[in-house]
Tab-separated table of C-alpha atoms and ligand atoms in Angstrom:
chain	number	residue	atom	x	y	z
A	143	UNK	CA	-0.018	-0.037	0.059
A	144	UNK	CA	1.226	3.465	-0.847
A	145	UNK	CA	2.191	5.507	2.141
A	146	UNK	CA	0.482	8.934	2.356
A	147	UNK	CA	1.151	11.954	4.571
A	148	UNK	CA	-0.702	12.248	7.885
A	149	UNK	CA	-4.089	14.035	7.696
A	150	UNK	CA	-3.603	17.803	8.208
A	151	UNK	CA	0.060	17.603	7.346
A	152	UNK	CA	0.907	19.349	4.078
A	153	UNK	CA	3.658	19.326	1.492
A	154	UNK	CA	4.783	22.549	-0.046
A	155	UNK	CA	6.035	21.816	-3.528
A	156	UNK	CA	8.556	23.959	-5.457
A	157	UNK	CA	5.902	25.683	-7.611
A	158	UNK	CA	4.419	27.152	-4.331
A	159	UNK	CA	7.652	27.784	-2.544
A	160	UNK	CA	8.436	31.100	-4.228
A	161	UNK	CA	5.539	32.741	-2.388
A	162	UNK	CA	6.696	31.291	0.958
A	163	UNK	CA	10.230	32.443	0.389
A	164	UNK	CA	9.029	35.917	-0.516
A	165	UNK	CA	6.975	36.203	2.641
A	166	UNK	CA	9.789	34.908	4.815
A	167	UNK	CA	12.451	37.094	3.218
A	168	UNK	CA	10.174	40.169	3.606
A	169	UNK	CA	9.674	39.397	7.256
A	170	UNK	CA	13.436	39.082	7.859
A	171	UNK	CA	14.156	42.292	6.126
A	172	UNK	CA	11.393	44.304	7.844
A	173	UNK	CA	11.929	42.907	11.268
A	174	UNK	CA	15.715	43.173	11.224
A	175	UNK	CA	15.225	46.800	10.102
A	176	UNK	CA	13.156	47.324	13.254
A	177	UNK	CA	15.982	45.946	15.383
A	178	UNK	CA	14.649	42.385	15.883
A	179	UNK	CA	16.972	39.351	15.854
A	180	UNK	CA	16.116	35.876	14.900
A	181	UNK	CA	15.838	33.170	17.548
A	182	UNK	CA	15.544	29.467	16.893
A	183	UNK	CA	13.794	27.220	19.360
A	184	UNK	CA	12.952	23.497	19.537
A	185	UNK	CA	9.769	22.033	18.224
A	186	UNK	CA	9.268	19.805	21.326
A	187	UNK	CA	8.821	21.136	24.783
A	188	UNK	CA	7.713	19.816	28.180
A	189	UNK	CA	3.919	19.789	28.288
A	190	UNK	CA	3.700	21.974	31.379
A	191	UNK	CA	5.316	24.881	29.548
A	192	UNK	CA	2.120	25.181	27.527
A	193	UNK	CA	-0.413	24.112	30.124
A	194	UNK	CA	0.980	26.787	32.470
A	195	UNK	CA	1.922	29.401	29.828
A	196	UNK	CA	-1.175	29.198	27.700
A	197	UNK	CA	-3.540	28.198	30.468
A	198	UNK	CA	-5.308	24.895	31.260
A	199	UNK	CA	-8.749	26.269	30.473
A	200	UNK	CA	-8.110	27.017	26.778
A	201	UNK	CA	-9.149	25.051	23.676
A	202	UNK	CA	-5.462	24.674	22.761
A	203	UNK	CA	-4.445	22.984	25.926
A	204	UNK	CA	-7.741	21.143	26.509
A	205	UNK	CA	-8.124	19.524	23.073
A	206	UNK	CA	-5.617	20.653	20.451
A	207	UNK	CA	-2.148	19.741	21.604
A	208	UNK	CA	-0.069	16.892	20.233
A	209	UNK	CA	1.020	15.425	23.577
A	210	UNK	CA	2.742	12.112	24.094
A	211	UNK	CA	5.262	10.402	26.405
A	212	UNK	CA	8.789	9.787	25.345
A	213	UNK	CA	10.692	6.576	26.131
A	214	UNK	CA	11.527	7.838	29.637
A	215	UNK	CA	7.899	8.664	30.456
A	216	UNK	CA	8.229	12.478	30.112
A	217	UNK	CA	5.121	14.207	28.883
A	218	UNK	CA	6.205	16.193	25.775
A	219	UNK	CA	4.201	18.408	23.403
A	220	UNK	CA	4.729	19.556	19.813
A	221	UNK	CA	4.538	23.359	20.306
A	222	UNK	CA	1.110	24.764	19.471
A	223	UNK	CA	2.557	28.340	19.365
A	224	UNK	CA	5.932	29.987	19.747
A	225	UNK	CA	5.628	32.618	22.477
A	226	UNK	CA	5.881	30.291	25.440
A	227	UNK	CA	8.955	28.610	23.961
A	228	UNK	CA	10.667	31.908	23.200
A	229	UNK	CA	9.959	33.191	26.748
A	230	UNK	CA	11.338	29.889	28.112
A	231	UNK	CA	14.538	30.320	26.134
A	232	UNK	CA	14.955	33.898	27.302
A	233	UNK	CA	14.559	32.779	30.965
A	234	UNK	CA	16.649	29.639	30.655
A	235	UNK	CA	19.653	31.602	29.234
A	236	UNK	CA	19.048	34.416	31.706
A	237	UNK	CA	19.124	36.946	28.840
A	238	UNK	CA	17.396	39.465	31.192
A	239	UNK	CA	20.390	39.538	33.548
A	240	UNK	CA	22.719	41.198	31.055
A	241	UNK	CA	20.145	42.958	28.743
A	242	UNK	CA	16.544	43.031	29.887
A	243	UNK	CA	15.248	44.334	26.589
A	244	UNK	CA	15.012	41.641	23.915
A	245	UNK	CA	13.418	41.830	20.449
A	246	UNK	CA	13.062	38.488	18.781
A	247	UNK	CA	11.492	37.022	15.708
A	248	UNK	CA	10.885	33.424	14.788
A	249	UNK	CA	9.677	31.598	11.643
A	250	UNK	CA	8.626	27.980	11.814
A	251	UNK	CA	5.992	25.262	12.109
A	252	UNK	CA	3.425	24.881	14.942
A	253	UNK	CA	1.154	21.954	15.640
A	254	UNK	CA	-2.528	21.768	16.659
A	255	UNK	CA	-4.957	18.900	16.495
A	256	UNK	CA	-7.726	20.908	14.818
A	257	UNK	CA	-10.280	19.760	12.332
A	258	UNK	CA	-8.427	20.111	9.021
A	259	UNK	CA	-10.193	22.497	6.580
A	260	UNK	CA	-9.211	24.195	3.337
A	261	UNK	CA	-6.076	26.243	4.084
A	262	UNK	CA	-5.957	25.109	7.693
A	263	UNK	CA	-3.483	22.410	8.661
A	264	UNK	CA	-2.459	20.570	11.709
A	265	UNK	CA	1.135	21.527	11.005
A	266	UNK	CA	0.997	25.136	10.096
A	267	UNK	CA	3.627	27.914	9.873
A	268	UNK	CA	3.804	31.112	11.804
A	269	UNK	CA	5.989	34.205	11.806
A	270	UNK	CA	6.372	35.483	15.356
A	271	UNK	CA	7.752	38.690	16.849
A	272	UNK	CA	8.189	39.355	20.546
A	273	UNK	CA	9.542	42.160	22.770
A	274	UNK	CA	10.472	41.311	26.325
A	275	UNK	CA	11.388	43.631	29.106
A	276	UNK	CA	9.623	46.813	28.111
A	277	UNK	CA	6.429	48.082	29.838
A	278	UNK	CA	6.381	51.435	27.991
A	279	UNK	CA	3.360	51.736	25.700
A	280	UNK	CA	5.737	53.128	23.034
A	281	UNK	CA	6.762	49.538	22.373
A	282	UNK	CA	3.170	48.407	21.956
A	283	UNK	CA	2.767	51.021	19.141
A	284	UNK	CA	6.072	50.155	17.688
A	285	UNK	CA	5.395	46.463	17.241
A	286	UNK	CA	1.996	47.335	15.729
A	287	UNK	CA	3.693	49.656	13.270
A	288	UNK	CA	6.154	46.971	12.335
A	289	UNK	CA	3.415	44.418	11.752
A	290	UNK	CA	1.356	46.763	9.533
A	291	UNK	CA	4.420	47.769	7.586
A	292	UNK	CA	5.302	44.109	7.051
A	293	UNK	CA	1.794	43.210	5.799
A	294	UNK	CA	1.829	46.171	3.356
A	295	UNK	CA	5.335	45.203	2.177
A	296	UNK	CA	4.063	41.747	1.398
A	297	UNK	CA	1.416	43.373	-0.724
A	298	UNK	CA	-1.759	43.174	1.342
A	299	UNK	CA	-4.270	45.965	0.781
A	300	UNK	CA	-7.388	47.352	2.546
A	301	UNK	CA	-6.069	46.586	5.970
A	302	UNK	CA	-7.780	47.599	9.139
A	303	UNK	CA	-6.114	47.710	12.532
A	304	UNK	CA	-8.363	46.937	15.491
A	305	UNK	CA	-7.178	47.481	19.079
A	306	UNK	CA	-8.464	46.903	22.546
A	307	UNK	CA	-7.240	46.776	26.123
A	308	UNK	CA	-7.781	43.688	28.219
A	309	UNK	CA	-6.927	45.065	31.700
A	310	UNK	CA	-4.385	43.701	34.092
A	311	UNK	CA	-4.068	41.512	37.213
A	312	UNK	CA	-5.686	44.264	39.284
A	313	UNK	CA	-8.753	45.109	37.169
A	314	UNK	CA	-9.380	41.982	35.195
A	315	UNK	CA	-10.729	39.849	38.032
A	316	UNK	CA	-13.608	42.301	38.750
A	317	UNK	CA	-14.457	42.306	35.067
A	318	UNK	CA	-14.388	38.535	35.064
A	319	UNK	CA	-16.849	38.403	37.951
A	320	UNK	CA	-19.194	40.832	36.244
A	321	UNK	CA	-18.935	38.814	33.068
A	322	UNK	CA	-19.519	35.586	34.896
A	323	UNK	CA	-22.693	37.008	36.546
A	324	UNK	CA	-23.975	38.174	33.185
A	325	UNK	CA	-23.226	34.792	31.541
A	326	UNK	CA	-24.981	32.891	34.447
A	327	UNK	CA	-28.201	34.820	33.648
A	328	UNK	CA	-28.155	33.858	30.013
A	329	UNK	CA	-26.507	30.457	30.438
A	330	UNK	CA	-29.571	28.593	29.170
A	331	UNK	CA	-28.882	30.166	25.739
A	332	UNK	CA	-25.205	28.964	25.668
A	333	UNK	CA	-23.760	25.918	23.981
A	334	UNK	CA	-22.369	22.995	25.971
A	335	UNK	CA	-18.721	24.221	25.509
A	336	UNK	CA	-19.663	27.671	26.754
A	337	UNK	CA	-21.500	26.224	29.801
A	338	UNK	CA	-18.183	24.744	30.796
A	339	UNK	CA	-16.230	27.898	29.904
A	340	UNK	CA	-18.549	29.778	32.181
A	341	UNK	CA	-16.890	28.063	35.119
A	342	UNK	CA	-13.343	27.802	33.866
A	343	UNK	CA	-12.728	30.838	31.663
A	344	UNK	CA	-15.812	33.014	30.856
A	345	UNK	CA	-13.747	35.372	28.607
A	346	UNK	CA	-13.458	32.473	26.163
A	347	UNK	CA	-17.197	32.655	25.431
A	348	UNK	CA	-16.447	35.646	23.245
A	349	UNK	CA	-14.503	33.340	20.864
A	350	UNK	CA	-17.316	30.809	20.478
A	351	UNK	CA	-18.313	30.361	16.828
A	352	UNK	CA	-21.856	29.060	17.611
A	353	UNK	CA	-24.480	31.556	16.295
A	354	UNK	CA	-26.818	31.244	19.368
A	355	UNK	CA	-23.872	32.016	21.665
A	356	UNK	CA	-22.812	34.999	19.541
A	357	UNK	CA	-26.250	36.544	19.714
A	358	UNK	CA	-26.769	35.741	23.409
A	359	UNK	CA	-23.711	37.801	24.392
A	360	UNK	CA	-24.195	40.918	22.362
A	361	UNK	CA	-25.133	42.833	25.559
A	362	UNK	CA	-22.262	41.351	27.621
A	363	UNK	CA	-20.324	43.894	29.756
A	364	UNK	CA	-17.218	45.237	27.944
A	365	UNK	CA	-13.758	44.992	29.459
A	366	UNK	CA	-13.030	48.676	28.610
A	367	UNK	CA	-15.643	49.758	31.191
A	368	UNK	CA	-13.709	47.982	33.991
A	369	UNK	CA	-10.100	48.869	33.289
A	370	UNK	CA	-8.188	50.510	36.139
A	371	UNK	CA	-6.595	54.027	35.736
A	372	UNK	CA	-3.157	52.501	35.071
A	373	UNK	CA	-4.552	50.342	32.203
A	374	UNK	CA	-6.567	53.230	30.838
A	375	UNK	CA	-3.507	55.464	30.883
A	376	UNK	CA	-1.415	52.785	29.147
A	377	UNK	CA	-4.025	52.353	26.426
A	378	UNK	CA	-4.376	56.141	25.975
A	379	UNK	CA	-0.658	56.392	25.329
A	380	UNK	CA	-0.702	53.499	22.867
A	381	UNK	CA	-3.393	55.343	20.897
A	382	UNK	CA	-1.397	58.490	21.109
A	383	UNK	CA	1.780	56.859	19.733
A	384	UNK	CA	-0.150	55.273	16.876
A	385	UNK	CA	-1.603	58.713	16.038
A	386	UNK	CA	1.884	60.279	16.147
A	387	UNK	CA	3.061	57.749	13.569
A	388	UNK	CA	-0.044	58.451	11.500
A	389	UNK	CA	-1.495	54.940	11.700
A	390	UNK	CA	-5.230	54.773	11.961
A	391	UNK	CA	-7.104	52.162	13.998
A	392	UNK	CA	-10.513	51.310	15.222
A	393	UNK	CA	-11.496	50.289	18.760
A	394	UNK	CA	-12.967	46.830	19.080
A	395	UNK	CA	-14.078	46.287	22.720
A	396	UNK	CA	-15.168	42.718	21.924
A	397	UNK	CA	-11.683	41.484	20.969
A	398	UNK	CA	-10.447	39.426	23.774
A	399	UNK	CA	-7.781	37.197	22.118
A	400	UNK	CA	-7.779	33.412	22.472
A	401	UNK	CA	-5.018	32.905	25.058
A	402	UNK	CA	-5.128	33.402	28.808
A	403	UNK	CA	-1.850	35.210	29.057
A	404	UNK	CA	-2.837	38.397	27.305
A	405	UNK	CA	-3.056	41.637	29.343
A	406	UNK	CA	-3.657	45.231	28.331
A	407	UNK	CA	-3.039	45.974	24.648
A	408	UNK	CA	-4.550	43.506	22.179
A	409	UNK	CA	-4.609	44.026	18.465
A	410	UNK	CA	-5.757	42.435	15.219
A	411	UNK	CA	-5.335	43.261	11.548
A	412	UNK	CA	-8.224	42.558	9.306
A	413	UNK	CA	-8.035	42.479	5.519
A	414	UNK	CA	-10.910	43.449	3.370
A	415	UNK	CA	-9.272	42.213	0.202
A	416	UNK	CA	-11.483	40.532	-2.419
A	417	UNK	CA	-14.574	41.728	-0.655
A	418	UNK	CA	-14.385	39.356	2.238
A	419	UNK	CA	-13.276	39.985	5.786
A	420	UNK	CA	-10.310	38.090	7.021
A	421	UNK	CA	-8.506	38.412	10.319
A	422	UNK	CA	-4.921	38.172	9.119
A	423	UNK	CA	-3.124	38.261	12.371
A	424	UNK	CA	-3.190	39.377	15.912
A	425	UNK	CA	-1.220	39.777	19.059
A	426	UNK	CA	-0.960	41.561	22.352
A	427	UNK	CA	0.713	42.242	25.594
A	428	UNK	CA	1.281	39.421	28.095
A	429	UNK	CA	2.740	40.836	31.287
A	430	UNK	CA	1.896	37.689	33.351
A	431	UNK	CA	3.333	35.028	31.142
A	432	UNK	CA	6.842	34.969	32.593
A	433	UNK	CA	5.576	34.432	36.102
A	434	UNK	CA	3.130	31.756	34.989
A	435	UNK	CA	6.144	29.728	33.702
A	436	UNK	CA	8.146	30.311	36.804
A	437	UNK	CA	10.186	33.404	35.903
A	438	UNK	CA	10.501	36.906	37.369
A	439	UNK	CA	8.048	39.684	36.614
A	440	UNK	CA	8.922	40.606	33.020
A	441	UNK	CA	6.569	42.302	30.624
A	442	UNK	CA	6.156	41.096	27.066
A	443	UNK	CA	4.282	41.873	23.857
A	444	UNK	CA	4.175	40.093	20.513
A	445	UNK	CA	2.215	38.833	17.557
A	446	UNK	CA	1.994	35.824	15.254
A	447	UNK	CA	1.117	35.715	11.591
A	448	UNK	CA	0.055	32.486	9.837
A	449	UNK	CA	2.135	32.048	6.720
A	450	UNK	CA	-0.586	29.965	4.939
A	451	UNK	CA	-2.979	32.807	5.308
A	452	UNK	CA	-0.495	35.372	3.973
A	453	UNK	CA	0.384	33.180	1.062
A	454	UNK	CA	-3.289	32.828	0.179
A	455	UNK	CA	-3.732	36.658	0.223
A	456	UNK	CA	-0.747	37.492	-1.902
A	457	UNK	CA	-1.580	39.632	-4.935
A	458	UNK	CA	-2.224	37.659	-8.118
A	459	UNK	CA	-0.110	38.119	-11.170
A	460	UNK	CA	3.130	38.577	-9.310
A	461	UNK	CA	5.828	36.119	-10.401
A	462	UNK	CA	7.139	34.039	-7.446
A	463	UNK	CA	8.531	31.006	-9.251
A	464	UNK	CA	12.111	31.461	-10.457
A	465	UNK	CA	12.887	30.146	-13.950
A	466	UNK	CA	16.331	29.437	-15.298
A	467	UNK	CA	18.362	32.120	-16.977
A	468	UNK	CA	19.604	29.842	-19.631
A	469	UNK	CA	18.888	26.502	-21.252
A	470	UNK	CA	21.807	24.955	-23.106
A	471	UNK	CA	20.839	22.765	-26.104
A	472	UNK	CA	23.621	20.631	-27.524
A	473	UNK	CA	23.689	18.597	-30.750
A	474	UNK	CA	26.169	15.734	-30.909
A	475	UNK	CA	28.749	14.102	-28.630
A	476	UNK	CA	31.378	16.941	-28.599
A	477	UNK	CA	28.876	19.744	-28.007
A	478	UNK	CA	27.150	17.719	-25.251
A	479	UNK	CA	30.436	17.432	-23.342
A	480	UNK	CA	31.098	21.158	-23.924
A	481	UNK	CA	27.620	22.009	-22.713
A	482	UNK	CA	28.170	20.010	-19.492
A	483	UNK	CA	31.359	21.932	-18.815
A	484	UNK	CA	29.826	25.247	-19.738
A	485	UNK	CA	26.875	24.789	-17.451
A	486	UNK	CA	29.152	23.968	-14.575
A	487	UNK	CA	31.184	27.132	-15.175
A	488	UNK	CA	27.951	29.210	-15.372
A	489	UNK	CA	26.736	27.687	-12.093
A	490	UNK	CA	29.979	28.780	-10.462
A	491	UNK	CA	29.216	32.278	-11.662
A	492	UNK	CA	25.663	32.261	-10.215
A	493	UNK	CA	23.957	31.901	-13.519
A	494	UNK	CA	20.999	29.476	-13.427
A	495	UNK	CA	21.598	27.236	-16.325
A	496	UNK	CA	19.927	23.896	-17.351
A	497	UNK	CA	20.802	21.331	-19.977
A	498	UNK	CA	19.329	18.295	-21.570
A	499	UNK	CA	20.274	14.905	-20.132
A	500	UNK	CA	18.643	12.792	-22.758
A	501	UNK	CA	20.389	13.695	-26.047
A	502	UNK	CA	17.064	14.572	-27.641
A	503	UNK	CA	16.493	16.414	-30.936
A	504	UNK	CA	16.956	20.171	-31.052
A	505	UNK	CA	13.203	20.530	-31.355
A	506	UNK	CA	12.413	18.723	-28.150
A	507	UNK	CA	15.314	20.434	-26.312
A	508	UNK	CA	13.762	23.825	-27.311
A	509	UNK	CA	10.379	22.520	-26.048
A	510	UNK	CA	11.959	21.812	-22.709
A	511	UNK	CA	13.554	25.329	-22.657
A	512	UNK	CA	10.026	26.701	-23.243
A	513	UNK	CA	8.499	24.507	-20.516
A	514	UNK	CA	11.167	25.710	-18.048
A	515	UNK	CA	10.449	29.320	-19.040
A	516	UNK	CA	14.186	29.828	-19.681
A	517	UNK	CA	14.929	33.386	-20.619
A	518	UNK	CA	17.638	32.434	-23.105
A	519	UNK	CA	18.702	29.252	-24.945
A	520	UNK	CA	22.191	28.578	-26.099
A	521	UNK	CA	22.458	26.266	-29.020
A	522	UNK	CA	25.712	24.350	-29.394
A	523	UNK	CA	26.392	22.556	-32.690
A	524	UNK	CA	29.560	20.943	-34.061
A	525	UNK	CA	30.173	23.790	-36.558
A	526	UNK	CA	29.781	26.580	-34.034
A	527	UNK	CA	31.969	24.766	-31.563
A	528	UNK	CA	34.765	24.574	-34.111
A	529	UNK	CA	34.506	28.399	-34.372
A	530	UNK	CA	34.387	28.786	-30.616
A	531	UNK	CA	30.904	30.154	-30.771
A	532	UNK	CA	27.245	29.272	-30.114
A	533	UNK	CA	23.752	30.571	-30.991
A	534	UNK	CA	22.219	32.612	-28.228
A	535	UNK	CA	18.431	32.792	-28.563
A	536	UNK	CA	16.211	35.138	-26.602
A	537	UNK	CA	13.196	32.905	-25.803
A	538	UNK	CA	10.827	35.862	-25.563
A	539	UNK	CA	11.674	37.847	-28.676
A	540	UNK	CA	12.900	34.796	-30.644
A	541	UNK	CA	15.815	36.766	-31.959
A	542	UNK	CA	19.175	35.051	-32.011
A	543	UNK	CA	22.812	35.873	-32.542
A	544	UNK	CA	26.150	34.105	-32.659
A	545	UNK	CA	28.207	34.748	-29.560
A	546	UNK	CA	31.810	33.762	-28.675
A	547	UNK	CA	32.011	31.139	-25.911
A	548	UNK	CA	35.103	32.559	-24.255
A	549	UNK	CA	33.252	35.488	-22.759
A	550	UNK	CA	29.805	33.987	-22.457
A	551	UNK	CA	29.529	34.725	-18.788
A	552	UNK	CA	29.898	38.414	-19.234
A	553	UNK	CA	27.595	38.445	-22.287
A	554	UNK	CA	24.962	36.701	-20.257
A	555	UNK	CA	25.390	38.829	-17.188
A	556	UNK	CA	24.956	41.926	-19.299
A	557	UNK	CA	21.882	40.596	-21.065
A	558	UNK	CA	20.330	39.412	-17.803
A	559	UNK	CA	21.245	42.487	-15.971
A	560	UNK	CA	22.667	40.543	-13.041
B	188	ZN	ZN1	-5.620	47.378	35.149
B	189	ZN	ZN1	-20.797	28.635	22.718
């Protein structure tokens, strides 16, 4: 029986990879320009990092993690997100002791046991950015500016930035109680999952996708009415800094973010491209995370963008697949050997050259050059070889000329403008 990939695990073939590389390259350029450094973290972590960091009463920890025991009986989990791991690395290496301010970015796969749907996989890819050690609202605005700039650079249009504040350890409990009281009154209208969330984590009811739940909570109390003066002041300054940079936003008091560790500033970017509304990405501040995973009191803020989503929103018509600069077609034994040597020399010079391995007719070699979308073809025959030349054909204009082989590299570089 033929062995297939696991359900929800996806291959990305070379004809798709150009888009991925473009997105990743743009992220690196933009983030490094904003002073962020790349960090690399393992795919496997101890399960308690996520159960404590993300919170027991979340969908991720309750039902979406890939958790298993290793041969020594340790409970391990394929990371469902990157923030907890990056925070763990920062603590473990005591980065804060020599420089408390850290700006990191990370690109890699995450794993969640969700129902696979179109464009949604169990192994999916995220681009993450995190700032640790800064409480100043300036950094909240700065990371949002970087995110929006990155999305524009990738080519997304019609973006809307939504922001909210979620309160802190001081003011959030009172809001939680008020919310719980409200939810208790309407609990008969809630789905089974939400009935349970009511006890464990009432904030999560806002994330429920069930229509009856959505309409039952339209009148629910809003967190912004319960924030303490400190949180309110912090949020006002975030808005001020966004305004100073000329970035517009809308306030969305219903945005609560999926994970437990978020505090204060929360943000999402929505795209209205192609007439439909898509939440492209989101993030927020998480000033309690470090203590939850056993560290000192260190503030943090960050975001994650799903690469699959970005790739699906890339503007159409842009060329992402690279095609060879040159296809070398050879006729006969001597020219074939010469073609082999020539292509090797061109590769050393960074020129993408392809040749025919099958000794086919000129016609079928040219067909292959067409199929590969080569920009030029070089035709090597016995007669030309004797003169030390070859025919160079522009595959687009179909014009051709005889060129000397001894300075082929510089001729090509000039014509290709590389
Ligand atoms: Zn507060
Ligand atoms: Zn529900």
